[in-house]
Amino acid sequence: MLPALVAPYAAPHLEKAASWLFEKGITSGLLTLASVLSSILVMAMIGLQLYPVAILALILNRACDAFDTPVAELQRKAGNPPSSFSAFAD
């Protein structure tokens, strides 16, 4: 429910940031990989009771997950569809 309420306000900002990432050469596969690795880091940091680092890794995870879909859409429009890894891992 919350994403449905926030989406109309956040979508234009996500699209701007996604286009900037796409222009810099960052692909949806790279964002998905960063998301997977940061989630592993979150679990490790919680296990080591390094909670501030875990929170930062969780924020990175959520940011990467938020941007991978808009970047994938830009890739599709540019004629370079995302890899199957990106779709599977996402």
Short mmCIF file of C-alpha atoms in Angstrom, two decimals:
data_model
loop_
_atom_site.label_atom_id
_atom_site.label_comp_id
_atom_site.label_asym_id
_atom_site.label_seq_id
_atom_site.Cartn_x
_atom_site.Cartn_y
_atom_site.Cartn_z
CA MET A 1 0.00 0.00 0.00
CA LEU A 2 2.74 2.46 0.88
CA PRO A 3 4.58 2.05 -2.46
CA ALA A 4 1.33 2.80 -4.29
CA LEU A 5 0.99 6.03 -2.33
CA VAL A 6 4.61 7.07 -2.78
CA ALA A 7 5.12 5.99 -6.41
CA PRO A 8 3.52 9.02 -8.10
CA TYR A 9 5.82 11.35 -6.19
CA ALA A 10 8.98 9.26 -6.36
CA ALA A 11 8.78 8.10 -10.00
CA PRO A 12 10.00 11.32 -11.65
CA HIS A 13 12.99 11.50 -9.30
CA LEU A 14 13.81 7.81 -9.81
CA GLU A 15 13.67 8.27 -13.57
CA LYS A 16 16.06 11.26 -13.45
CA ALA A 17 18.52 9.39 -11.27
CA ALA A 18 18.19 6.23 -13.39
CA SER A 19 18.93 8.16 -16.58
CA TRP A 20 22.01 9.67 -14.93
CA LEU A 21 23.20 6.19 -13.89
CA PHE A 22 22.49 4.86 -17.38
CA GLU A 23 24.48 7.72 -18.96
CA LYS A 24 27.41 6.84 -16.71
CA GLY A 25 27.34 3.26 -18.05
CA ILE A 26 25.86 1.56 -15.00
CA THR A 27 23.68 -1.37 -16.09
CA SER A 28 20.77 -3.03 -14.35
CA GLY A 29 22.90 -6.16 -14.00
CA LEU A 30 25.53 -4.21 -12.09
CA LEU A 31 22.88 -2.72 -9.82
CA THR A 32 21.39 -6.18 -9.21
CA LEU A 33 24.82 -7.58 -8.38
CA ALA A 34 25.46 -4.71 -5.96
CA SER A 35 22.06 -5.36 -4.37
CA VAL A 36 22.80 -9.07 -3.88
CA LEU A 37 26.27 -8.41 -2.47
CA SER A 38 25.03 -5.69 -0.13
CA SER A 39 22.32 -8.02 1.22
CA ILE A 40 25.01 -10.58 2.02
CA LEU A 41 26.97 -7.80 3.72
CA VAL A 42 23.89 -6.89 5.77
CA MET A 43 23.60 -10.44 7.09
CA ALA A 44 27.32 -10.62 7.91
CA MET A 45 27.30 -7.28 9.73
CA ILE A 46 24.26 -8.26 11.78
CA GLY A 47 26.03 -11.49 12.69
CA LEU A 48 29.05 -9.48 13.81
CA GLN A 49 26.77 -7.04 15.68
CA LEU A 50 28.00 -4.11 13.58
CA TYR A 51 24.55 -2.60 13.32
CA PRO A 52 25.46 0.86 11.92
CA VAL A 53 27.36 -0.78 9.03
CA ALA A 54 24.43 -3.16 8.50
CA ILE A 55 22.03 -0.21 8.24
CA LEU A 56 24.27 1.50 5.66
CA ALA A 57 24.49 -1.72 3.65
CA LEU A 58 20.71 -2.09 3.85
CA ILE A 59 20.25 1.45 2.52
CA LEU A 60 22.62 0.62 -0.35
CA ASN A 61 20.65 -2.57 -1.02
CA ARG A 62 17.33 -0.76 -1.19
CA ALA A 63 18.75 2.01 -3.40
CA CYS A 64 20.20 -0.49 -5.88
CA ASP A 65 16.94 -2.40 -5.92
CA ALA A 66 14.96 0.78 -6.52
CA PHE A 67 17.11 1.84 -9.47
CA ASP A 68 17.59 -1.48 -11.28
CA THR A 69 14.12 -1.55 -12.86
CA PRO A 70 14.20 2.01 -14.27
CA VAL A 71 17.73 1.42 -15.59
CA ALA A 72 16.58 -1.87 -17.17
CA GLU A 73 13.77 -0.01 -18.92
CA LEU A 74 16.27 2.51 -20.28
CA GLN A 75 18.48 -0.34 -21.47
CA ARG A 76 15.52 -1.92 -23.27
CA LYS A 77 14.68 1.38 -24.96
CA ALA A 78 18.31 1.72 -26.09
CA GLY A 79 18.18 -1.75 -27.67
CA ASN A 80 20.36 -3.40 -25.04
CA PRO A 81 18.04 -5.58 -22.93
CA PRO A 82 19.16 -6.62 -19.44
CA SER A 83 20.85 -9.96 -18.98
CA SER A 84 19.03 -13.04 -17.79
CA PHE A 85 21.11 -12.87 -14.57
CA SER A 86 19.59 -9.51 -13.78
CA ALA A 87 16.05 -10.79 -14.32
CA PHE A 88 16.70 -13.98 -12.32
CA ALA A 89 18.42 -12.28 -9.38
CA ASP A 90 15.89 -9.49 -9.21
#
